[in-house]
């Protein structure tokens, strides 16, 4: 392994960055953070400097072992391949498929529809649109979790699915989604937020968290 500390390009409020911060914390990987403010200066992700890091102009991106990886699930799976303890993907193929299914459901089916770049195009309908996207996604997710969940999303071990769930619930709360109809999602989220790795990676505790949002 390269001895240099990995560098995470992150924004405190980015749910995709939060997924990766949880993975790094769970696996005990020390890293440095370079904050990329998605709102300041018209969005620092659009700078030429950051475009060289990630041509998609999105966070997160992780420099590690001499390569740069973008896309949160690709980063998490690389960490899993190179630093397998603790495991975030179960060894059982059926459970592993369920973890990937739930992760993709959130990372492809919910989050991109309420991403900042989309919301900026929605104008006044921003909140309504975000609520609609998350609500329809959560209706399906609640149903899936009733079949797969133990203490967490898939059984009783923390997996990549949980790393996707907690930040998405954070987004739901930010956009005023009523979580009442989703008792399974709510219960799992509450259990996960008690774990140290989820606390230290929380948006309220990042180097770039504004003073008024710190906890």
PDB file of C-alpha atoms in Angstrom:
ATOM      1  CA  UNK A   1       0.000   0.000   0.000  1.00  0.00           C
ATOM      2  CA  UNK A   2       1.150   3.538  -0.686  1.00  0.00           C
ATOM      3  CA  UNK A   3       2.216   5.193   2.537  1.00  0.00           C
ATOM      4  CA  UNK A   4       0.719   8.552   1.556  1.00  0.00           C
ATOM      5  CA  UNK A   5      -2.562   9.392   3.211  1.00  0.00           C
ATOM      6  CA  UNK A   6      -5.552   9.167   0.879  1.00  0.00           C
ATOM      7  CA  UNK A   7      -7.153  12.498  -0.058  1.00  0.00           C
ATOM      8  CA  UNK A   8     -10.950  12.794  -0.173  1.00  0.00           C
ATOM      9  CA  UNK A   9     -12.512  15.612  -2.172  1.00  0.00           C
ATOM     10  CA  UNK A  10     -15.763  16.143  -0.320  1.00  0.00           C
ATOM     11  CA  UNK A  11     -18.540  18.599   0.515  1.00  0.00           C
ATOM     12  CA  UNK A  12     -19.980  18.382   4.029  1.00  0.00           C
ATOM     13  CA  UNK A  13     -23.581  18.192   2.819  1.00  0.00           C
ATOM     14  CA  UNK A  14     -23.062  15.890  -0.165  1.00  0.00           C
ATOM     15  CA  UNK A  15     -24.795  12.581   0.548  1.00  0.00           C
ATOM     16  CA  UNK A  16     -22.480  10.764  -1.896  1.00  0.00           C
ATOM     17  CA  UNK A  17     -19.435  12.117  -0.032  1.00  0.00           C
ATOM     18  CA  UNK A  18     -21.010  11.081   3.263  1.00  0.00           C
ATOM     19  CA  UNK A  19     -21.271   7.445   2.050  1.00  0.00           C
ATOM     20  CA  UNK A  20     -17.513   7.379   1.440  1.00  0.00           C
ATOM     21  CA  UNK A  21     -16.699   9.118   4.732  1.00  0.00           C
ATOM     22  CA  UNK A  22     -18.628   6.368   6.560  1.00  0.00           C
ATOM     23  CA  UNK A  23     -16.705   3.638   4.685  1.00  0.00           C
ATOM     24  CA  UNK A  24     -13.346   5.250   5.511  1.00  0.00           C
ATOM     25  CA  UNK A  25     -14.346   5.577   9.175  1.00  0.00           C
ATOM     26  CA  UNK A  26     -15.622   1.986   9.440  1.00  0.00           C
ATOM     27  CA  UNK A  27     -12.423   0.648   7.897  1.00  0.00           C
ATOM     28  CA  UNK A  28     -10.243   2.842  10.099  1.00  0.00           C
ATOM     29  CA  UNK A  29      -8.543   4.562   7.160  1.00  0.00           C
ATOM     30  CA  UNK A  30      -6.933   7.902   8.057  1.00  0.00           C
ATOM     31  CA  UNK A  31      -7.286  10.455   5.254  1.00  0.00           C
ATOM     32  CA  UNK A  32      -7.046  14.151   4.456  1.00  0.00           C
ATOM     33  CA  UNK A  33     -10.024  16.106   3.163  1.00  0.00           C
ATOM     34  CA  UNK A  34     -10.087  18.797   0.502  1.00  0.00           C
ATOM     35  CA  UNK A  35     -13.475  20.512   0.699  1.00  0.00           C
ATOM     36  CA  UNK A  36     -15.157  21.386  -2.605  1.00  0.00           C
ATOM     37  CA  UNK A  37     -17.932  23.908  -1.954  1.00  0.00           C
ATOM     38  CA  UNK A  38     -20.763  23.120  -4.368  1.00  0.00           C
ATOM     39  CA  UNK A  39     -22.393  26.538  -3.856  1.00  0.00           C
ATOM     40  CA  UNK A  40     -19.513  29.010  -3.459  1.00  0.00           C
ATOM     41  CA  UNK A  41     -18.050  30.895  -6.477  1.00  0.00           C
ATOM     42  CA  UNK A  42     -20.799  29.399  -8.654  1.00  0.00           C
ATOM     43  CA  UNK A  43     -19.704  25.920  -7.553  1.00  0.00           C
ATOM     44  CA  UNK A  44     -16.048  25.016  -6.971  1.00  0.00           C
ATOM     45  CA  UNK A  45     -16.667  21.638  -8.656  1.00  0.00           C
ATOM     46  CA  UNK A  46     -16.664  23.538 -11.966  1.00  0.00           C
ATOM     47  CA  UNK A  47     -13.120  24.871 -11.504  1.00  0.00           C
ATOM     48  CA  UNK A  48     -10.464  23.750 -13.987  1.00  0.00           C
ATOM     49  CA  UNK A  49      -8.453  22.446 -11.045  1.00  0.00           C
ATOM     50  CA  UNK A  50     -11.226  20.111  -9.875  1.00  0.00           C
ATOM     51  CA  UNK A  51     -12.196  19.111 -13.425  1.00  0.00           C
ATOM     52  CA  UNK A  52      -8.691  17.636 -13.684  1.00  0.00           C
ATOM     53  CA  UNK A  53      -9.481  15.499 -10.603  1.00  0.00           C
ATOM     54  CA  UNK A  54     -12.973  14.444 -11.738  1.00  0.00           C
ATOM     55  CA  UNK A  55     -14.117  15.331 -15.271  1.00  0.00           C
ATOM     56  CA  UNK A  56     -17.738  14.708 -14.127  1.00  0.00           C
ATOM     57  CA  UNK A  57     -17.311  17.731 -11.806  1.00  0.00           C
ATOM     58  CA  UNK A  58     -18.930  15.962  -8.864  1.00  0.00           C
ATOM     59  CA  UNK A  59     -17.863  14.976  -5.359  1.00  0.00           C
ATOM     60  CA  UNK A  60     -16.666  12.671  -3.961  1.00  0.00           C
ATOM     61  CA  UNK A  61     -13.343  11.773  -5.507  1.00  0.00           C
ATOM     62  CA  UNK A  62     -10.666   9.820  -3.640  1.00  0.00           C
ATOM     63  CA  UNK A  63      -6.945   9.841  -4.362  1.00  0.00           C
ATOM     64  CA  UNK A  64      -5.607   6.567  -2.981  1.00  0.00           C
ATOM     65  CA  UNK A  65      -2.797   4.097  -3.799  1.00  0.00           C
ATOM     66  CA  UNK A  66      -1.668   6.272  -6.718  1.00  0.00           C
ATOM     67  CA  UNK A  67      -5.065   6.422  -8.481  1.00  0.00           C
ATOM     68  CA  UNK A  68      -8.054   8.768  -8.396  1.00  0.00           C
ATOM     69  CA  UNK A  69     -11.518   7.216  -8.150  1.00  0.00           C
ATOM     70  CA  UNK A  70     -14.848   9.023  -8.472  1.00  0.00           C
ATOM     71  CA  UNK A  71     -18.405   7.665  -7.954  1.00  0.00           C
ATOM     72  CA  UNK A  72     -19.109   6.731  -4.343  1.00  0.00           C
ATOM     73  CA  UNK A  73     -20.013   3.065  -4.909  1.00  0.00           C
ATOM     74  CA  UNK A  74     -16.913   2.488  -7.043  1.00  0.00           C
ATOM     75  CA  UNK A  75     -14.813   4.028  -4.250  1.00  0.00           C
ATOM     76  CA  UNK A  76     -16.478   1.884  -1.575  1.00  0.00           C
ATOM     77  CA  UNK A  77     -16.003  -1.279  -3.639  1.00  0.00           C
ATOM     78  CA  UNK A  78     -12.314  -0.461  -4.183  1.00  0.00           C
ATOM     79  CA  UNK A  79     -11.874   0.008  -0.423  1.00  0.00           C
ATOM     80  CA  UNK A  80     -13.642  -3.328   0.048  1.00  0.00           C
ATOM     81  CA  UNK A  81     -11.307  -5.062  -2.443  1.00  0.00           C
ATOM     82  CA  UNK A  82      -8.120  -3.624  -0.955  1.00  0.00           C
ATOM     83  CA  UNK A  83      -9.011  -3.268   2.728  1.00  0.00           C
ATOM     84  CA  UNK A  84     -11.606  -5.966   3.373  1.00  0.00           C
ATOM     85  CA  UNK A  85     -11.978  -5.523   7.144  1.00  0.00           C
ATOM     86  CA  UNK A  86     -14.603  -4.962   8.310  1.00  0.00           C
ATOM     87  CA  UNK A  87     -16.580  -6.328   5.366  1.00  0.00           C
ATOM     88  CA  UNK A  88     -19.182  -4.068   3.776  1.00  0.00           C
ATOM     89  CA  UNK A  89     -20.298  -6.714   1.258  1.00  0.00           C
ATOM     90  CA  UNK A  90     -21.483 -10.041   2.678  1.00  0.00           C
ATOM     91  CA  UNK A  91     -19.820 -13.229   1.434  1.00  0.00           C
ATOM     92  CA  UNK A  92     -23.166 -14.922   0.782  1.00  0.00           C
ATOM     93  CA  UNK A  93     -24.030 -14.208  -2.906  1.00  0.00           C
ATOM     94  CA  UNK A  94     -27.752 -13.670  -2.207  1.00  0.00           C
ATOM     95  CA  UNK A  95     -27.130 -11.184   0.591  1.00  0.00           C
ATOM     96  CA  UNK A  96     -24.434  -9.499  -1.492  1.00  0.00           C
ATOM     97  CA  UNK A  97     -26.955  -9.083  -4.331  1.00  0.00           C
ATOM     98  CA  UNK A  98     -29.474  -7.570  -1.904  1.00  0.00           C
ATOM     99  CA  UNK A  99     -26.858  -5.110  -0.625  1.00  0.00           C
ATOM    100  CA  UNK A 100     -26.021  -4.051  -4.182  1.00  0.00           C
ATOM    101  CA  UNK A 101     -29.713  -3.837  -5.102  1.00  0.00           C
ATOM    102  CA  UNK A 102     -30.506  -1.494  -2.193  1.00  0.00           C
ATOM    103  CA  UNK A 103     -27.347   0.572  -2.799  1.00  0.00           C
ATOM    104  CA  UNK A 104     -28.214   0.988  -6.493  1.00  0.00           C
ATOM    105  CA  UNK A 105     -31.843   1.715  -5.670  1.00  0.00           C
ATOM    106  CA  UNK A 106     -30.688   4.711  -3.628  1.00  0.00           C
ATOM    107  CA  UNK A 107     -27.572   5.733  -5.604  1.00  0.00           C
ATOM    108  CA  UNK A 108     -29.208   5.417  -9.059  1.00  0.00           C
ATOM    109  CA  UNK A 109     -32.950   5.532  -8.389  1.00  0.00           C
ATOM    110  CA  UNK A 110     -33.424   8.247  -5.775  1.00  0.00           C
ATOM    111  CA  UNK A 111     -30.397  10.474  -5.151  1.00  0.00           C
ATOM    112  CA  UNK A 112     -29.651  11.590  -8.761  1.00  0.00           C
ATOM    113  CA  UNK A 113     -33.247  12.801  -9.216  1.00  0.00           C
ATOM    114  CA  UNK A 114     -32.907  15.227  -6.296  1.00  0.00           C
ATOM    115  CA  UNK A 115     -29.271  16.126  -6.872  1.00  0.00           C
ATOM    116  CA  UNK A 116     -28.261  19.792  -6.680  1.00  0.00           C
ATOM    117  CA  UNK A 117     -27.800  20.130 -10.471  1.00  0.00           C
ATOM    118  CA  UNK A 118     -31.391  18.949 -11.069  1.00  0.00           C
ATOM    119  CA  UNK A 119     -32.884  21.011  -8.234  1.00  0.00           C
ATOM    120  CA  UNK A 120     -31.229  24.153  -9.596  1.00  0.00           C
ATOM    121  CA  UNK A 121     -33.220  23.664 -12.819  1.00  0.00           C
ATOM    122  CA  UNK A 122     -36.517  23.212 -10.948  1.00  0.00           C
ATOM    123  CA  UNK A 123     -36.726  26.808  -9.698  1.00  0.00           C
ATOM    124  CA  UNK A 124     -39.663  27.316  -7.331  1.00  0.00           C
ATOM    125  CA  UNK A 125     -40.724  23.659  -7.528  1.00  0.00           C
ATOM    126  CA  UNK A 126     -37.412  22.584  -5.970  1.00  0.00           C
ATOM    127  CA  UNK A 127     -38.784  21.360  -2.597  1.00  0.00           C
ATOM    128  CA  UNK A 128     -41.867  19.754  -4.108  1.00  0.00           C
ATOM    129  CA  UNK A 129     -39.766  17.894  -6.700  1.00  0.00           C
ATOM    130  CA  UNK A 130     -37.239  16.635  -4.125  1.00  0.00           C
ATOM    131  CA  UNK A 131     -40.058  15.442  -1.846  1.00  0.00           C
ATOM    132  CA  UNK A 132     -41.772  13.642  -4.737  1.00  0.00           C
ATOM    133  CA  UNK A 133     -38.582  11.828  -5.841  1.00  0.00           C
ATOM    134  CA  UNK A 134     -37.641  10.737  -2.337  1.00  0.00           C
ATOM    135  CA  UNK A 135     -41.196   9.710  -1.410  1.00  0.00           C
ATOM    136  CA  UNK A 136     -41.673   7.433  -4.412  1.00  0.00           C
ATOM    137  CA  UNK A 137     -38.226   5.913  -3.830  1.00  0.00           C
ATOM    138  CA  UNK A 138     -38.837   5.402  -0.114  1.00  0.00           C
ATOM    139  CA  UNK A 139     -42.176   3.676  -0.744  1.00  0.00           C
ATOM    140  CA  UNK A 140     -40.331   1.010  -2.740  1.00  0.00           C
ATOM    141  CA  UNK A 141     -37.372   0.896  -0.356  1.00  0.00           C
ATOM    142  CA  UNK A 142     -39.579   0.394   2.713  1.00  0.00           C
ATOM    143  CA  UNK A 143     -41.164  -2.619   1.009  1.00  0.00           C
ATOM    144  CA  UNK A 144     -37.769  -4.112   0.050  1.00  0.00           C
ATOM    145  CA  UNK A 145     -36.330  -3.613   3.538  1.00  0.00           C
ATOM    146  CA  UNK A 146     -39.247  -5.446   5.133  1.00  0.00           C
ATOM    147  CA  UNK A 147     -37.853  -8.560   3.404  1.00  0.00           C
ATOM    148  CA  UNK A 148     -34.104  -7.999   3.787  1.00  0.00           C
ATOM    149  CA  UNK A 149     -33.607  -6.168   7.088  1.00  0.00           C
ATOM    150  CA  UNK A 150     -32.397  -7.433  10.419  1.00  0.00           C
ATOM    151  CA  UNK A 151     -30.940  -4.781  12.678  1.00  0.00           C
ATOM    152  CA  UNK A 152     -29.662  -3.043   9.535  1.00  0.00           C
ATOM    153  CA  UNK A 153     -30.601  -3.002   5.814  1.00  0.00           C
ATOM    154  CA  UNK A 154     -29.493  -6.575   5.101  1.00  0.00           C
ATOM    155  CA  UNK A 155     -29.356  -8.744   8.197  1.00  0.00           C
ATOM    156  CA  UNK A 156     -27.478  -7.677  11.316  1.00  0.00           C
ATOM    157  CA  UNK A 157     -24.153  -6.500   9.850  1.00  0.00           C
ATOM    158  CA  UNK A 158     -23.437  -3.009   8.531  1.00  0.00           C
ATOM    159  CA  UNK A 159     -23.113  -3.115   4.734  1.00  0.00           C
ATOM    160  CA  UNK A 160     -22.730  -0.757   1.780  1.00  0.00           C
ATOM    161  CA  UNK A 161     -26.557  -0.502   1.704  1.00  0.00           C
ATOM    162  CA  UNK A 162     -26.496   1.165   5.131  1.00  0.00           C
ATOM    163  CA  UNK A 163     -23.855   3.613   3.911  1.00  0.00           C
ATOM    164  CA  UNK A 164     -26.345   4.691   1.239  1.00  0.00           C
ATOM    165  CA  UNK A 165     -29.421   4.706   3.484  1.00  0.00           C
ATOM    166  CA  UNK A 166     -28.329   7.124   6.215  1.00  0.00           C
ATOM    167  CA  UNK A 167     -27.266   9.998   3.908  1.00  0.00           C
ATOM    168  CA  UNK A 168     -30.474   9.588   1.883  1.00  0.00           C
ATOM    169  CA  UNK A 169     -32.589   9.853   5.043  1.00  0.00           C
ATOM    170  CA  UNK A 170     -30.540  12.971   5.841  1.00  0.00           C
ATOM    171  CA  UNK A 171     -31.588  14.413   2.472  1.00  0.00           C
ATOM    172  CA  UNK A 172     -35.223  13.433   3.109  1.00  0.00           C
ATOM    173  CA  UNK A 173     -35.182  15.313   6.421  1.00  0.00           C
ATOM    174  CA  UNK A 174     -33.581  18.349   4.811  1.00  0.00           C
ATOM    175  CA  UNK A 175     -36.319  18.481   2.180  1.00  0.00           C
ATOM    176  CA  UNK A 176     -39.117  18.048   4.718  1.00  0.00           C
ATOM    177  CA  UNK A 177     -40.233  14.540   3.709  1.00  0.00           C
ATOM    178  CA  UNK A 178     -42.654  12.980   6.199  1.00  0.00           C
ATOM    179  CA  UNK A 179     -40.934   9.772   7.355  1.00  0.00           C
ATOM    180  CA  UNK A 180     -44.019   8.456   9.187  1.00  0.00           C
ATOM    181  CA  UNK A 181     -44.957   5.910   6.466  1.00  0.00           C
ATOM    182  CA  UNK A 182     -41.461   4.365   6.557  1.00  0.00           C
ATOM    183  CA  UNK A 183     -41.003   2.698   9.973  1.00  0.00           C
ATOM    184  CA  UNK A 184     -38.345   0.237   8.766  1.00  0.00           C
ATOM    185  CA  UNK A 185     -36.226   2.966   7.159  1.00  0.00           C
ATOM    186  CA  UNK A 186     -36.605   5.104  10.301  1.00  0.00           C
ATOM    187  CA  UNK A 187     -35.688   2.289  12.690  1.00  0.00           C
ATOM    188  CA  UNK A 188     -32.571   1.255  10.734  1.00  0.00           C
ATOM    189  CA  UNK A 189     -31.449   4.865  10.322  1.00  0.00           C
ATOM    190  CA  UNK A 190     -31.748   5.468  14.077  1.00  0.00           C
ATOM    191  CA  UNK A 191     -29.717   2.327  14.897  1.00  0.00           C
ATOM    192  CA  UNK A 192     -26.985   3.297  12.419  1.00  0.00           C
ATOM    193  CA  UNK A 193     -26.676   6.859  13.711  1.00  0.00           C
ATOM    194  CA  UNK A 194     -25.683   5.439  17.100  1.00  0.00           C
ATOM    195  CA  UNK A 195     -22.513   3.944  15.568  1.00  0.00           C
ATOM    196  CA  UNK A 196     -19.297   5.960  15.891  1.00  0.00           C
ATOM    197  CA  UNK A 197     -18.395   5.762  12.170  1.00  0.00           C
ATOM    198  CA  UNK A 198     -21.742   7.336  11.251  1.00  0.00           C
ATOM    199  CA  UNK A 199     -21.294  10.076  13.879  1.00  0.00           C
ATOM    200  CA  UNK A 200     -17.772  11.184  12.875  1.00  0.00           C
ATOM    201  CA  UNK A 201     -18.725  11.239   9.180  1.00  0.00           C
ATOM    202  CA  UNK A 202     -21.915  13.267   9.792  1.00  0.00           C
ATOM    203  CA  UNK A 203     -22.324  16.534   7.825  1.00  0.00           C
ATOM    204  CA  UNK A 204     -22.487  18.486  11.093  1.00  0.00           C
ATOM    205  CA  UNK A 205     -18.929  17.401  11.993  1.00  0.00           C
ATOM    206  CA  UNK A 206     -16.845  18.065   8.876  1.00  0.00           C
ATOM    207  CA  UNK A 207     -13.930  20.498   8.421  1.00  0.00           C
ATOM    208  CA  UNK A 208     -16.049  22.535   5.974  1.00  0.00           C
ATOM    209  CA  UNK A 209     -19.285  22.525   8.039  1.00  0.00           C
ATOM    210  CA  UNK A 210     -20.395  26.140   8.582  1.00  0.00           C
ATOM    211  CA  UNK A 211     -20.348  27.201  12.265  1.00  0.00           C
ATOM    212  CA  UNK A 212     -24.156  27.510  12.477  1.00  0.00           C
ATOM    213  CA  UNK A 213     -24.637  23.880  11.347  1.00  0.00           C
ATOM    214  CA  UNK A 214     -22.012  22.318  13.615  1.00  0.00           C
ATOM    215  CA  UNK A 215     -23.075  19.958  16.371  1.00  0.00           C
TER     216      UNK A 215
END
